[in-house]
Amino acid sequence: MALRRINKVQRRKLSIFLRCIIISFLAWTLFAISSDYTFTKKASMTYVNLPENKAFHPLQSDTVSVKIKMSGWKMFMERLHPDTAKIQVDLSGLKSRNFIVFGNQIGFINRQFPTDKQVTGVSPDTLYFDFSKQTQRKIPVKAVENLTFQRQYGVIGATRTTPEYVTITGPLEDVASIEYLETDTIKGKDVNTDVRTVAYLNKQQRTNITIYPTFAEVIIPVGEITEKVIELPIKVENSKGYTSVRVLPSKVKATVLLAVKDFNKYTSRDFEAVVDLDSWKDHKVSSLPVIITKMPDYVKVLSVEPQNVDFFVRR
């Protein structure tokens, strides 16, 4: 079947038609992105102007839905890169009541957004709070780190924080449930020297808790590490009821990783290698696994040779 040829007049009409379609689409797009729309997104809350000498507990989630009026282009970008907004809520009104109405704070919230984004409402519109007895407590600080080290370097001692304890203030039931506070994660790559930094304490979304101080100085000892082979005698556990128990070999060689400065400090007296006869009694094993039950802090056992030993029992 022969294809129908399009003559010059028809090609011109088709070209005009396609141009009209493109122009209409561009005009519609321009109109769409220039018009205003209402977009709803999630927002996490932080509280400001907390009432003095009053402990409070929010009775709802710390996340709300914010309705924002913006252009079509802005809304398109919001959908392309969604995120959770952050808003501050003024709690000065809690001095005379136990609730906060967002309708009274729209102006305050709008000042936290760019001028081309207008907040028109927040859901839920009302936040409720429960007041309880306020108390104080001192709790320890725990440093959180995510460090990578240069070859043959590592942590060689206990991490120190200054202060070691901080004071938290808030509702009795909330304060009693907190055993320690972690710092923000301390990060570092190719570390080969002591880490000294100031890290802020992580409240973990506890907006009704105040902390003093809010940060701590953290020192993480870092040094050169090396391997050391230590010969350890084997101790037999749960051998009561037997005349004698003999293991072959009677000693094992443990390869450990320790700080260079501690190379001559630690000896076999700082370690303990044991075998447990209950493994034979309960599971009828033919050889006993060697377990390291005692070692200094910041020393890592890399290997034990042999890992299992033979044994002879006389009743």
mmCIF file of C-alpha atoms in Angstrom:
data_model
loop_
_atom_site.group_PDB
_atom_site.id
_atom_site.type_symbol
_atom_site.label_atom_id
_atom_site.label_comp_id
_atom_site.label_asym_id
_atom_site.label_seq_id
_atom_site.Cartn_x
_atom_site.Cartn_y
_atom_site.Cartn_z
ATOM 1 C CA MET A 1 0.000 0.000 0.000
ATOM 2 C CA ALA A 2 1.525 3.342 -1.060
ATOM 3 C CA LEU A 3 2.005 6.006 1.589
ATOM 4 C CA ARG A 4 0.021 9.159 1.091
ATOM 5 C CA ARG A 5 2.237 12.122 0.436
ATOM 6 C CA ILE A 6 1.737 15.381 2.317
ATOM 7 C CA ASN A 7 1.833 18.370 0.070
ATOM 8 C CA LYS A 8 3.318 21.751 0.866
ATOM 9 C CA VAL A 9 0.035 23.331 2.015
ATOM 10 C CA GLN A 10 -0.711 20.424 4.363
ATOM 11 C CA ARG A 11 2.796 20.569 5.845
ATOM 12 C CA ARG A 12 2.331 24.256 6.497
ATOM 13 C CA LYS A 13 -1.020 23.669 8.229
ATOM 14 C CA LEU A 14 0.499 20.880 10.338
ATOM 15 C CA SER A 15 3.421 23.140 11.292
ATOM 16 C CA ILE A 16 1.041 25.921 12.343
ATOM 17 C CA PHE A 17 -1.039 23.443 14.350
ATOM 18 C CA LEU A 18 2.008 22.113 16.223
ATOM 19 C CA ARG A 19 3.186 25.658 16.960
ATOM 20 C CA CYS A 20 -0.195 26.488 18.396
ATOM 21 C CA ILE A 21 -0.073 23.403 20.600
ATOM 22 C CA ILE A 22 3.408 24.335 21.895
ATOM 23 C CA ILE A 23 2.441 27.972 22.496
ATOM 24 C CA SER A 24 -0.730 26.891 24.314
ATOM 25 C CA PHE A 25 1.238 24.484 26.496
ATOM 26 C CA LEU A 26 3.821 27.153 27.349
ATOM 27 C CA ALA A 27 1.074 29.668 28.116
ATOM 28 C CA TRP A 28 -0.721 27.148 30.322
ATOM 29 C CA THR A 29 2.550 26.266 32.104
ATOM 30 C CA LEU A 30 3.354 29.949 32.677
ATOM 31 C CA PHE A 31 -0.130 30.525 34.056
ATOM 32 C CA ALA A 32 0.096 27.417 36.268
ATOM 33 C CA ILE A 33 3.448 28.272 37.850
ATOM 34 C CA SER A 34 2.473 31.915 38.388
ATOM 35 C CA SER A 35 -0.767 31.075 40.177
ATOM 36 C CA ASP A 36 -0.896 30.559 43.941
ATOM 37 C CA TYR A 37 -1.686 27.202 45.536
ATOM 38 C CA THR A 38 -2.014 25.888 49.071
ATOM 39 C CA PHE A 39 0.554 23.224 49.903
ATOM 40 C CA THR A 40 0.551 21.133 53.101
ATOM 41 C CA LYS A 41 3.808 19.835 54.612
ATOM 42 C CA LYS A 42 4.972 18.372 57.896
ATOM 43 C CA ALA A 43 6.825 20.560 60.392
ATOM 44 C CA SER A 44 8.628 19.686 63.621
ATOM 45 C CA MET A 45 8.211 22.028 66.575
ATOM 46 C CA THR A 46 10.640 23.581 69.000
ATOM 47 C CA TYR A 47 9.460 25.695 71.907
ATOM 48 C CA VAL A 48 10.550 29.213 72.872
ATOM 49 C CA ASN A 49 9.646 31.499 75.777
ATOM 50 C CA LEU A 50 9.070 28.553 78.102
ATOM 51 C CA PRO A 51 7.209 29.453 81.315
ATOM 52 C CA GLU A 52 9.536 29.746 84.302
ATOM 53 C CA ASN A 53 9.213 27.391 87.273
ATOM 54 C CA LYS A 54 6.678 25.286 85.407
ATOM 55 C CA ALA A 55 7.280 21.791 84.076
ATOM 56 C CA PHE A 56 5.090 20.774 81.166
ATOM 57 C CA HIS A 57 4.440 17.712 79.075
ATOM 58 C CA PRO A 58 2.986 18.003 75.523
ATOM 59 C CA LEU A 59 -0.142 15.896 75.051
ATOM 60 C CA GLN A 60 0.365 15.517 71.285
ATOM 61 C CA SER A 61 3.069 14.752 68.757
ATOM 62 C CA ASP A 62 5.878 17.258 68.189
ATOM 63 C CA THR A 63 5.042 17.267 64.461
ATOM 64 C CA VAL A 64 2.224 19.303 62.906
ATOM 65 C CA SER A 65 0.891 19.933 59.391
ATOM 66 C CA VAL A 66 1.468 23.445 58.045
ATOM 67 C CA LYS A 67 -0.618 24.900 55.207
ATOM 68 C CA ILE A 68 1.503 27.198 53.056
ATOM 69 C CA LYS A 69 0.347 29.450 50.204
ATOM 70 C CA MET A 70 2.939 29.585 47.436
ATOM 71 C CA SER A 71 3.361 29.829 43.676
ATOM 72 C CA GLY A 72 3.016 26.817 41.416
ATOM 73 C CA TRP A 73 6.758 26.832 40.738
ATOM 74 C CA LYS A 74 7.568 26.813 44.471
ATOM 75 C CA MET A 75 5.084 23.995 45.025
ATOM 76 C CA PHE A 76 6.706 22.014 42.189
ATOM 77 C CA MET A 77 10.124 22.432 43.854
ATOM 78 C CA GLU A 78 8.671 21.380 47.215
ATOM 79 C CA ARG A 79 7.342 18.166 45.678
ATOM 80 C CA LEU A 80 10.644 17.598 43.918
ATOM 81 C CA HIS A 81 12.670 17.980 47.134
ATOM 82 C CA PRO A 82 10.346 17.141 50.060
ATOM 83 C CA ASP A 83 11.596 17.837 53.575
ATOM 84 C CA THR A 84 10.305 18.483 57.093
ATOM 85 C CA ALA A 85 10.104 22.126 58.055
ATOM 86 C CA LYS A 86 10.986 23.425 61.516
ATOM 87 C CA ILE A 87 8.873 25.972 63.338
ATOM 88 C CA GLN A 88 9.187 27.680 66.700
ATOM 89 C CA VAL A 89 6.145 27.865 68.966
ATOM 90 C CA ASP A 90 5.811 30.650 71.548
ATOM 91 C CA LEU A 91 4.782 29.155 74.913
ATOM 92 C CA SER A 92 4.465 32.416 76.830
ATOM 93 C CA GLY A 93 0.683 31.884 76.827
ATOM 94 C CA LEU A 94 1.066 28.892 79.157
ATOM 95 C CA LYS A 95 1.487 31.282 82.071
ATOM 96 C CA SER A 96 -2.316 31.585 82.297
ATOM 97 C CA ARG A 97 -3.659 28.477 80.523
ATOM 98 C CA ASN A 98 -2.717 24.950 79.517
ATOM 99 C CA PHE A 99 -3.128 25.265 75.736
ATOM 100 C CA ILE A 100 -1.678 27.206 72.803
ATOM 101 C CA VAL A 101 -3.755 28.267 69.769
ATOM 102 C CA PHE A 102 -1.850 28.464 66.491
ATOM 103 C CA GLY A 103 -4.386 30.930 65.118
ATOM 104 C CA ASN A 104 -2.909 33.511 67.514
ATOM 105 C CA GLN A 105 0.637 32.841 66.279
ATOM 106 C CA ILE A 106 0.285 32.870 62.484
ATOM 107 C CA GLY A 107 2.192 36.160 62.237
ATOM 108 C CA PHE A 108 5.016 34.820 64.440
ATOM 109 C CA ILE A 109 5.221 31.615 62.386
ATOM 110 C CA ASN A 110 5.142 33.471 59.056
ATOM 111 C CA ARG A 111 8.249 35.422 60.065
ATOM 112 C CA GLN A 112 10.080 32.066 60.136
ATOM 113 C CA PHE A 113 9.367 31.435 56.417
ATOM 114 C CA PRO A 114 10.504 33.261 53.272
ATOM 115 C CA THR A 115 8.270 36.111 52.120
ATOM 116 C CA ASP A 116 7.162 34.116 49.058
ATOM 117 C CA LYS A 117 5.692 31.408 51.305
ATOM 118 C CA GLN A 118 2.703 32.398 53.428
ATOM 119 C CA VAL A 119 1.454 30.168 56.251
ATOM 120 C CA THR A 120 -2.335 30.152 56.307
ATOM 121 C CA GLY A 121 -2.980 27.528 58.972
ATOM 122 C CA VAL A 122 -1.611 24.774 61.184
ATOM 123 C CA SER A 123 -3.202 21.435 62.028
ATOM 124 C CA PRO A 124 -3.982 20.683 64.780
ATOM 125 C CA ASP A 125 -4.843 24.289 65.571
ATOM 126 C CA THR A 126 -4.551 23.831 69.352
ATOM 127 C CA LEU A 127 -1.745 22.310 71.415
ATOM 128 C CA TYR A 128 -2.514 21.024 74.918
ATOM 129 C CA PHE A 129 -0.027 20.611 77.771
ATOM 130 C CA ASP A 130 -0.040 18.796 81.077
ATOM 131 C CA PHE A 131 1.684 20.499 83.995
ATOM 132 C CA SER A 132 3.438 18.477 86.671
ATOM 133 C CA LYS A 133 5.982 18.898 89.412
ATOM 134 C CA GLN A 134 9.345 20.115 88.187
ATOM 135 C CA THR A 135 12.492 18.414 89.397
ATOM 136 C CA GLN A 136 16.242 18.422 88.813
ATOM 137 C CA ARG A 137 18.698 15.590 88.414
ATOM 138 C CA LYS A 138 22.341 15.128 87.522
ATOM 139 C CA ILE A 139 23.033 12.523 84.846
ATOM 140 C CA PRO A 140 26.239 11.400 83.092
ATOM 141 C CA VAL A 141 27.325 12.508 79.638
ATOM 142 C CA LYS A 142 28.048 9.812 77.047
ATOM 143 C CA ALA A 143 30.178 10.738 74.037
ATOM 144 C CA VAL A 144 29.115 9.280 70.677
ATOM 145 C CA GLU A 145 31.814 8.982 68.013
ATOM 146 C CA ASN A 146 32.155 7.767 64.456
ATOM 147 C CA LEU A 147 35.872 7.844 63.746
ATOM 148 C CA THR A 148 38.068 6.120 61.199
ATOM 149 C CA PHE A 149 41.792 5.890 61.854
ATOM 150 C CA GLN A 150 45.005 5.800 59.924
ATOM 151 C CA ARG A 151 46.582 2.386 59.636
ATOM 152 C CA GLN A 152 47.773 1.074 63.031
ATOM 153 C CA TYR A 153 46.046 3.817 65.024
ATOM 154 C CA GLY A 154 43.019 3.525 67.300
ATOM 155 C CA VAL A 155 41.393 4.493 70.603
ATOM 156 C CA ILE A 156 43.810 3.643 73.427
ATOM 157 C CA GLY A 157 41.995 4.906 76.524
ATOM 158 C CA ALA A 158 38.758 6.008 78.119
ATOM 159 C CA THR A 159 36.895 8.907 76.566
ATOM 160 C CA ARG A 160 36.682 11.878 78.935
ATOM 161 C CA THR A 161 33.996 14.560 79.019
ATOM 162 C CA THR A 162 34.022 17.875 80.847
ATOM 163 C CA PRO A 163 31.688 18.093 82.623
ATOM 164 C CA GLU A 164 31.109 14.417 83.343
ATOM 165 C CA TYR A 165 27.572 15.171 84.579
ATOM 166 C CA VAL A 166 24.981 17.743 83.528
ATOM 167 C CA THR A 167 21.823 18.964 85.252
ATOM 168 C CA ILE A 168 18.473 18.319 83.626
ATOM 169 C CA THR A 169 15.249 20.015 84.689
ATOM 170 C CA GLY A 170 11.723 19.049 83.768
ATOM 171 C CA PRO A 171 8.649 17.000 84.714
ATOM 172 C CA LEU A 172 9.374 14.355 87.348
ATOM 173 C CA GLU A 173 8.300 11.388 85.216
ATOM 174 C CA ASP A 174 10.393 12.500 82.230
ATOM 175 C CA VAL A 175 13.512 13.347 84.222
ATOM 176 C CA ALA A 176 13.364 10.020 86.085
ATOM 177 C CA SER A 177 13.375 8.082 82.790
ATOM 178 C CA ILE A 178 16.631 9.602 81.498
ATOM 179 C CA GLU A 179 19.737 7.648 82.540
ATOM 180 C CA TYR A 180 22.303 9.574 80.468
ATOM 181 C CA LEU A 181 22.568 12.118 77.670
ATOM 182 C CA GLU A 182 24.506 11.486 74.480
ATOM 183 C CA THR A 183 26.488 14.084 72.589
ATOM 184 C CA ASP A 184 26.005 14.763 68.919
ATOM 185 C CA THR A 185 28.071 12.313 66.885
ATOM 186 C CA ILE A 186 31.769 13.240 66.744
ATOM 187 C CA LYS A 187 33.110 12.416 63.289
ATOM 188 C CA GLY A 188 36.618 12.149 61.882
ATOM 189 C CA LYS A 189 38.575 10.434 59.108
ATOM 190 C CA ASP A 190 42.172 9.185 59.083
ATOM 191 C CA VAL A 191 42.628 10.169 62.727
ATOM 192 C CA ASN A 192 46.135 9.694 64.186
ATOM 193 C CA THR A 193 46.106 11.940 67.255
ATOM 194 C CA ASP A 194 43.922 12.667 70.290
ATOM 195 C CA VAL A 195 40.488 14.069 69.432
ATOM 196 C CA ARG A 196 39.612 17.214 71.388
ATOM 197 C CA THR A 197 36.339 18.910 70.565
ATOM 198 C CA VAL A 198 33.208 20.523 71.985
ATOM 199 C CA ALA A 199 29.979 18.633 71.293
ATOM 200 C CA TYR A 200 26.426 19.703 71.996
ATOM 201 C CA LEU A 201 24.181 17.371 73.964
ATOM 202 C CA ASN A 202 21.393 15.617 72.090
ATOM 203 C CA LYS A 203 17.999 16.192 73.733
ATOM 204 C CA GLN A 204 16.442 13.468 71.540
ATOM 205 C CA GLN A 205 13.258 15.465 70.853
ATOM 206 C CA ARG A 206 12.647 16.121 74.582
ATOM 207 C CA THR A 207 11.391 19.660 74.147
ATOM 208 C CA ASN A 208 10.138 19.963 77.727
ATOM 209 C CA ILE A 209 13.545 19.222 79.268
ATOM 210 C CA THR A 210 16.178 21.874 79.923
ATOM 211 C CA ILE A 211 19.862 20.993 80.184
ATOM 212 C CA TYR A 212 22.724 22.842 81.846
ATOM 213 C CA PRO A 213 25.258 23.104 80.394
ATOM 214 C CA THR A 214 24.132 22.302 76.856
ATOM 215 C CA PHE A 215 27.542 21.115 75.618
ATOM 216 C CA ALA A 216 30.604 19.246 76.843
ATOM 217 C CA GLU A 217 34.285 19.137 75.993
ATOM 218 C CA VAL A 218 35.216 15.676 74.749
ATOM 219 C CA ILE A 219 38.703 14.130 74.708
ATOM 220 C CA ILE A 220 39.224 10.777 72.952
ATOM 221 C CA PRO A 221 42.751 9.338 73.432
ATOM 222 C CA VAL A 222 44.149 8.081 70.128
ATOM 223 C CA GLY A 223 47.539 6.474 69.618
ATOM 224 C CA GLU A 224 49.571 3.956 67.721
ATOM 225 C CA ILE A 225 48.615 0.323 68.231
ATOM 226 C CA THR A 226 50.508 -2.892 67.583
ATOM 227 C CA GLU A 227 50.217 -6.656 67.943
ATOM 228 C CA LYS A 228 51.685 -8.716 70.758
ATOM 229 C CA VAL A 229 51.753 -12.477 71.283
ATOM 230 C CA ILE A 230 51.221 -13.591 74.886
ATOM 231 C CA GLU A 231 51.444 -17.174 76.151
ATOM 232 C CA LEU A 232 48.633 -17.974 78.588
ATOM 233 C CA PRO A 233 48.153 -20.994 80.868
ATOM 234 C CA ILE A 234 44.742 -22.633 80.530
ATOM 235 C CA LYS A 235 42.439 -22.663 83.540
ATOM 236 C CA VAL A 236 39.827 -25.448 83.793
ATOM 237 C CA GLU A 237 36.394 -24.498 85.126
ATOM 238 C CA ASN A 238 33.686 -26.803 86.571
ATOM 239 C CA SER A 239 36.168 -29.608 87.260
ATOM 240 C CA LYS A 240 34.777 -30.547 90.668
ATOM 241 C CA GLY A 241 33.995 -34.241 91.013
ATOM 242 C CA TYR A 242 37.068 -35.356 89.074
ATOM 243 C CA THR A 243 40.371 -36.543 90.483
ATOM 244 C CA SER A 244 42.312 -34.739 87.798
ATOM 245 C CA VAL A 245 41.741 -32.929 84.518
ATOM 246 C CA ARG A 246 44.551 -32.391 82.039
ATOM 247 C CA VAL A 247 44.420 -30.361 78.849
ATOM 248 C CA LEU A 248 46.751 -30.639 75.876
ATOM 249 C CA PRO A 249 48.369 -28.276 75.265
ATOM 250 C CA SER A 250 48.403 -26.665 78.689
ATOM 251 C CA LYS A 251 49.011 -23.187 77.249
ATOM 252 C CA VAL A 252 47.750 -21.142 74.310
ATOM 253 C CA LYS A 253 49.207 -18.214 72.395
ATOM 254 C CA ALA A 254 46.942 -15.159 72.219
ATOM 255 C CA THR A 255 47.619 -12.441 69.653
ATOM 256 C CA VAL A 256 46.316 -9.131 70.976
ATOM 257 C CA LEU A 257 46.090 -5.582 69.694
ATOM 258 C CA LEU A 258 47.186 -2.927 72.190
ATOM 259 C CA ALA A 259 48.660 0.547 72.424
ATOM 260 C CA VAL A 260 52.387 0.802 71.725
ATOM 261 C CA LYS A 261 52.840 2.642 75.018
ATOM 262 C CA ASP A 262 51.344 -0.370 76.851
ATOM 263 C CA PHE A 263 53.433 -3.012 75.074
ATOM 264 C CA ASN A 264 55.583 -3.789 78.130
ATOM 265 C CA LYS A 265 52.863 -2.957 80.650
ATOM 266 C CA TYR A 266 50.605 -5.968 80.102
ATOM 267 C CA THR A 267 51.721 -9.557 80.694
ATOM 268 C CA SER A 268 50.031 -12.935 80.971
ATOM 269 C CA ARG A 269 48.869 -11.973 84.480
ATOM 270 C CA ASP A 270 46.473 -9.435 82.924
ATOM 271 C CA PHE A 271 44.719 -12.119 80.857
ATOM 272 C CA GLU A 272 42.898 -15.347 81.588
ATOM 273 C CA ALA A 273 42.216 -18.274 79.253
ATOM 274 C CA VAL A 274 39.707 -20.905 80.400
ATOM 275 C CA VAL A 275 38.009 -24.082 79.199
ATOM 276 C CA ASP A 276 34.681 -25.172 80.610
ATOM 277 C CA LEU A 277 34.120 -28.887 81.333
ATOM 278 C CA ASP A 278 30.356 -28.310 81.206
ATOM 279 C CA SER A 279 30.740 -28.162 77.422
ATOM 280 C CA TRP A 280 31.793 -31.814 77.553
ATOM 281 C CA LYS A 281 29.194 -32.792 80.158
ATOM 282 C CA ASP A 282 26.273 -31.134 78.364
ATOM 283 C CA HIS A 283 27.197 -31.490 74.700
ATOM 284 C CA LYS A 284 29.705 -34.383 74.687
ATOM 285 C CA VAL A 285 32.262 -32.400 72.676
ATOM 286 C CA SER A 286 35.540 -34.080 71.782
ATOM 287 C CA SER A 287 37.622 -30.946 72.412
ATOM 288 C CA LEU A 288 37.131 -27.868 74.552
ATOM 289 C CA PRO A 289 37.013 -24.321 73.107
ATOM 290 C CA VAL A 290 39.367 -21.803 74.716
ATOM 291 C CA ILE A 291 37.690 -18.633 75.966
ATOM 292 C CA ILE A 292 39.473 -15.421 77.020
ATOM 293 C CA THR A 293 37.551 -14.264 80.102
ATOM 294 C CA LYS A 294 39.860 -11.523 81.326
ATOM 295 C CA MET A 295 41.760 -8.805 79.482
ATOM 296 C CA PRO A 296 42.646 -5.129 80.054
ATOM 297 C CA ASP A 297 40.425 -2.373 78.727
ATOM 298 C CA TYR A 298 41.160 -1.152 75.201
ATOM 299 C CA VAL A 299 42.961 -4.378 74.323
ATOM 300 C CA LYS A 300 41.514 -6.520 71.550
ATOM 301 C CA VAL A 301 42.133 -10.247 71.126
ATOM 302 C CA LEU A 302 42.803 -10.997 67.472
ATOM 303 C CA SER A 303 43.322 -14.755 67.677
ATOM 304 C CA VAL A 304 43.958 -17.669 70.025
ATOM 305 C CA GLU A 305 46.101 -20.609 68.971
ATOM 306 C CA PRO A 306 44.927 -23.296 69.309
ATOM 307 C CA GLN A 307 41.254 -22.402 69.526
ATOM 308 C CA ASN A 308 40.337 -25.848 70.903
ATOM 309 C CA VAL A 309 42.333 -28.200 73.133
ATOM 310 C CA ASP A 310 42.154 -31.900 73.925
ATOM 311 C CA PHE A 311 41.518 -33.060 77.498
ATOM 312 C CA PHE A 312 41.832 -36.097 79.726
ATOM 313 C CA VAL A 313 39.608 -36.664 82.744
ATOM 314 C CA ARG A 314 40.211 -39.020 85.666
ATOM 315 C CA ARG A 315 37.303 -39.685 87.976
#
